[in-house]
């Protein structure tokens, strides 16, 4: 087989890139290691930056998001069991966040691929990225028991943190930056009405987050020791711990119910540079990971795909390789901005094991300074809602 672009990974980054390349009539093949249902079964992100909404709309896969997603004007910070500070994002930046689950976006992207007749191969095993610095880059893999090879112009490594693409860049050519956090997030889904707006809470017992998926599906998190196992947390223990970490006026409004999904995610900050090596381009979690505190993981994947797709289109349509050559630098600018912001929110809101009462007071003072300063709130708001693209996608 031969194609222009092989996309390794059929998660949100890979499938959004596929959708945009299809609309630009750029031939490509997507290789996904898991089954379709396995990918759709993963519960992950829930908040889209407005820049991501613009990319998804321009890609022509926003019908359900615009019908079922919920635009939010504000997000709340809570602390000390009594304070609640609304960060009025729309008032401060003119932009909103969209609450729309990653699972839903993934479903929309798979449905679009079905309609497009995209070459999307699930259960692709032993994928290997080869010869990306030669004139004949190619990808080999096993599918339905047969060894396969696809020759291509470019490889898009959209295979997440545990994929193979990043390792196709020799260690001597790659620099990795990492910080792991000494706690995890225990998340649950419950078929209960969510709070009207997101609430992030700082408490000496630990971090908590109240989020949403739709009017009858809520997403909640509590910080937990990284050694914990899901079985250590009954629903009752989860709800009482979340309530203990929220101000009473907020806790009283939480509608509890049985969990329909419960999982613990580790937190890390990670960046691999560069995001290009020869004819291999990394996009999404294959190149970077952020703690979910800033709601940036999925949005960074969308950001990379916007920049990479624009570069590939300029190359194939106009023979212009400037954006391909500038991709890594431009993508990393946005990556590091979100990595820093996600680190800042994580450091501000979580109870670190080695924290003292002095440290707790510093966190609470920073939160009360935010409450006193519109300028500080505007700084947080513009980063939370997402810095606009220098070249936003053209509306359809
Ligand atoms: P993904 O990891 O989503 O997709 C990569 C795809 O490549 C997968 O389908 C995988 O099966 C496939 N793959 C891997 N190796 C392969 C190989 N060798 N060959 C072929 N295919 C291969 N972000 C937020 O903003 N908010 C959150 O609350 C949040 N919660 C998260 C919870 C968890 C447990 C995890 C792991 C991540 C969370 N994230 C969150 C981040 C997450 O949403 C990612 O940013 C997002 O999935 C990135 O999308 P991709 O880059 O496509 O990577
Ligand atoms: C979610 O709804 O899953 C969510 C929202 C905000 C975050 C992280 C996760 O910062």
PDB file of N, CA, C and O and ligand atoms in Angstrom, residues 44-47 185 198 200 209 211-213 219 221 292-295 384, ligand 2:
ATOM      1  N   UNK A  44     -12.535  10.162  29.611  1.00  0.00           N
ATOM      2  CA  UNK A  44     -11.428  11.087  29.813  1.00  0.00           C
ATOM      3  C   UNK A  44     -11.912  12.526  29.931  1.00  0.00           C
ATOM      4  O   UNK A  44     -12.616  12.886  30.846  1.00  0.00           O
ATOM      5  N   UNK A  45     -11.532  13.381  28.992  1.00  0.00           N
ATOM      6  CA  UNK A  45     -11.725  14.819  29.161  1.00  0.00           C
ATOM      7  C   UNK A  45     -13.180  15.240  29.037  1.00  0.00           C
ATOM      8  O   UNK A  45     -14.011  14.499  28.496  1.00  0.00           O
ATOM      9  N   UNK A  46     -13.444  16.456  29.534  1.00  0.00           N
ATOM     10  CA  UNK A  46     -14.824  16.927  29.470  1.00  0.00           C
ATOM     11  C   UNK A  46     -14.975  18.372  29.050  1.00  0.00           C
ATOM     12  O   UNK A  46     -16.051  18.843  28.757  1.00  0.00           O
ATOM     13  N   UNK A  47     -13.855  19.140  29.021  1.00  0.00           N
ATOM     14  CA  UNK A  47     -13.974  20.574  28.764  1.00  0.00           C
ATOM     15  C   UNK A  47     -13.166  20.960  27.533  1.00  0.00           C
ATOM     16  O   UNK A  47     -11.976  20.627  27.446  1.00  0.00           O
ATOM     17  N   UNK A 185      -5.952  11.153  40.715  1.00  0.00           N
ATOM     18  CA  UNK A 185      -7.346  11.611  40.708  1.00  0.00           C
ATOM     19  C   UNK A 185      -8.244  10.375  40.621  1.00  0.00           C
ATOM     20  O   UNK A 185      -8.126   9.568  39.670  1.00  0.00           O
ATOM     21  N   UNK A 198     -18.637  24.332  36.896  1.00  0.00           N
ATOM     22  CA  UNK A 198     -17.535  23.552  37.476  1.00  0.00           C
ATOM     23  C   UNK A 198     -17.090  24.188  38.787  1.00  0.00           C
ATOM     24  O   UNK A 198     -17.121  25.419  38.936  1.00  0.00           O
ATOM     25  N   UNK A 200     -13.706  23.786  41.309  1.00  0.00           N
ATOM     26  CA  UNK A 200     -12.418  23.219  41.739  1.00  0.00           C
ATOM     27  C   UNK A 200     -12.245  23.603  43.201  1.00  0.00           C
ATOM     28  O   UNK A 200     -12.411  24.778  43.549  1.00  0.00           O
ATOM     29  N   UNK A 209     -13.096  18.151  42.492  1.00  0.00           N
ATOM     30  CA  UNK A 209     -13.605  18.817  41.287  1.00  0.00           C
ATOM     31  C   UNK A 209     -15.004  18.300  40.983  1.00  0.00           C
ATOM     32  O   UNK A 209     -15.235  17.080  40.995  1.00  0.00           O
ATOM     33  N   UNK A 211     -17.699  18.386  37.986  1.00  0.00           N
ATOM     34  CA  UNK A 211     -17.827  18.714  36.562  1.00  0.00           C
ATOM     35  C   UNK A 211     -19.087  18.059  35.993  1.00  0.00           C
ATOM     36  O   UNK A 211     -19.920  17.529  36.737  1.00  0.00           O
ATOM     37  N   UNK A 212     -19.218  18.113  34.679  1.00  0.00           N
ATOM     38  CA  UNK A 212     -20.472  17.718  34.053  1.00  0.00           C
ATOM     39  C   UNK A 212     -20.218  16.984  32.748  1.00  0.00           C
ATOM     40  O   UNK A 212     -19.141  17.121  32.165  1.00  0.00           O
ATOM     41  N   UNK A 213     -21.199  16.222  32.272  1.00  0.00           N
ATOM     42  CA  UNK A 213     -21.174  15.644  30.932  1.00  0.00           C
ATOM     43  C   UNK A 213     -22.444  16.037  30.203  1.00  0.00           C
ATOM     44  O   UNK A 213     -22.413  16.403  29.043  1.00  0.00           O
ATOM     45  N   UNK A 219     -19.662  14.336  36.442  1.00  0.00           N
ATOM     46  CA  UNK A 219     -18.296  13.816  36.565  1.00  0.00           C
ATOM     47  C   UNK A 219     -17.708  14.487  37.780  1.00  0.00           C
ATOM     48  O   UNK A 219     -17.707  15.727  37.879  1.00  0.00           O
ATOM     49  N   UNK A 221     -14.360  14.325  40.852  1.00  0.00           N
ATOM     50  CA  UNK A 221     -13.023  13.800  41.159  1.00  0.00           C
ATOM     51  C   UNK A 221     -12.647  14.169  42.593  1.00  0.00           C
ATOM     52  O   UNK A 221     -13.034  15.235  43.081  1.00  0.00           O
ATOM     53  N   UNK A 292      -4.605  16.833  34.588  1.00  0.00           N
ATOM     54  CA  UNK A 292      -5.916  17.287  34.079  1.00  0.00           C
ATOM     55  C   UNK A 292      -6.472  18.531  34.776  1.00  0.00           C
ATOM     56  O   UNK A 292      -7.489  19.052  34.378  1.00  0.00           O
ATOM     57  N   UNK A 293      -5.756  19.070  35.763  1.00  0.00           N
ATOM     58  CA  UNK A 293      -6.271  20.200  36.544  1.00  0.00           C
ATOM     59  C   UNK A 293      -6.643  21.401  35.681  1.00  0.00           C
ATOM     60  O   UNK A 293      -7.574  22.128  35.975  1.00  0.00           O
ATOM     61  N   UNK A 294      -5.910  21.626  34.602  1.00  0.00           N
ATOM     62  CA  UNK A 294      -6.188  22.789  33.767  1.00  0.00           C
ATOM     63  C   UNK A 294      -7.088  22.489  32.587  1.00  0.00           C
ATOM     64  O   UNK A 294      -7.356  23.358  31.762  1.00  0.00           O
ATOM     65  N   UNK A 295      -7.568  21.230  32.506  1.00  0.00           N
ATOM     66  CA  UNK A 295      -8.439  20.785  31.390  1.00  0.00           C
ATOM     67  C   UNK A 295      -7.755  21.060  30.064  1.00  0.00           C
ATOM     68  O   UNK A 295      -8.364  21.603  29.133  1.00  0.00           O
ATOM     69  N   UNK A 384      -7.226  29.638  31.060  1.00  0.00           N
ATOM     70  CA  UNK A 384      -8.141  28.505  31.242  1.00  0.00           C
ATOM     71  C   UNK A 384      -8.988  28.312  29.969  1.00  0.00           C
ATOM     72  O   UNK A 384      -9.153  27.195  29.488  1.00  0.00           O
TER      73      UNK A 384
HETATM   74  C1  LIG B   2     -13.887  16.663  33.337  1.00  0.00           C
HETATM   75  O1  LIG B   2     -15.063  17.076  33.187  1.00  0.00           O
HETATM   76  O2  LIG B   2     -13.577  15.453  33.184  1.00  0.00           O
HETATM   77  C2  LIG B   2     -12.806  17.640  33.717  1.00  0.00           C
HETATM   78  C3  LIG B   2     -13.111  18.988  33.784  1.00  0.00           C
HETATM   79  C4  LIG B   2     -12.096  19.879  34.125  1.00  0.00           C
HETATM   80  C5  LIG B   2     -10.825  19.391  34.390  1.00  0.00           C
HETATM   81  C6  LIG B   2     -10.533  18.030  34.309  1.00  0.00           C
HETATM   82  C7  LIG B   2     -11.536  17.151  33.971  1.00  0.00           C
HETATM   83  O3  LIG B   2      -9.829  20.258  34.726  1.00  0.00           O
END
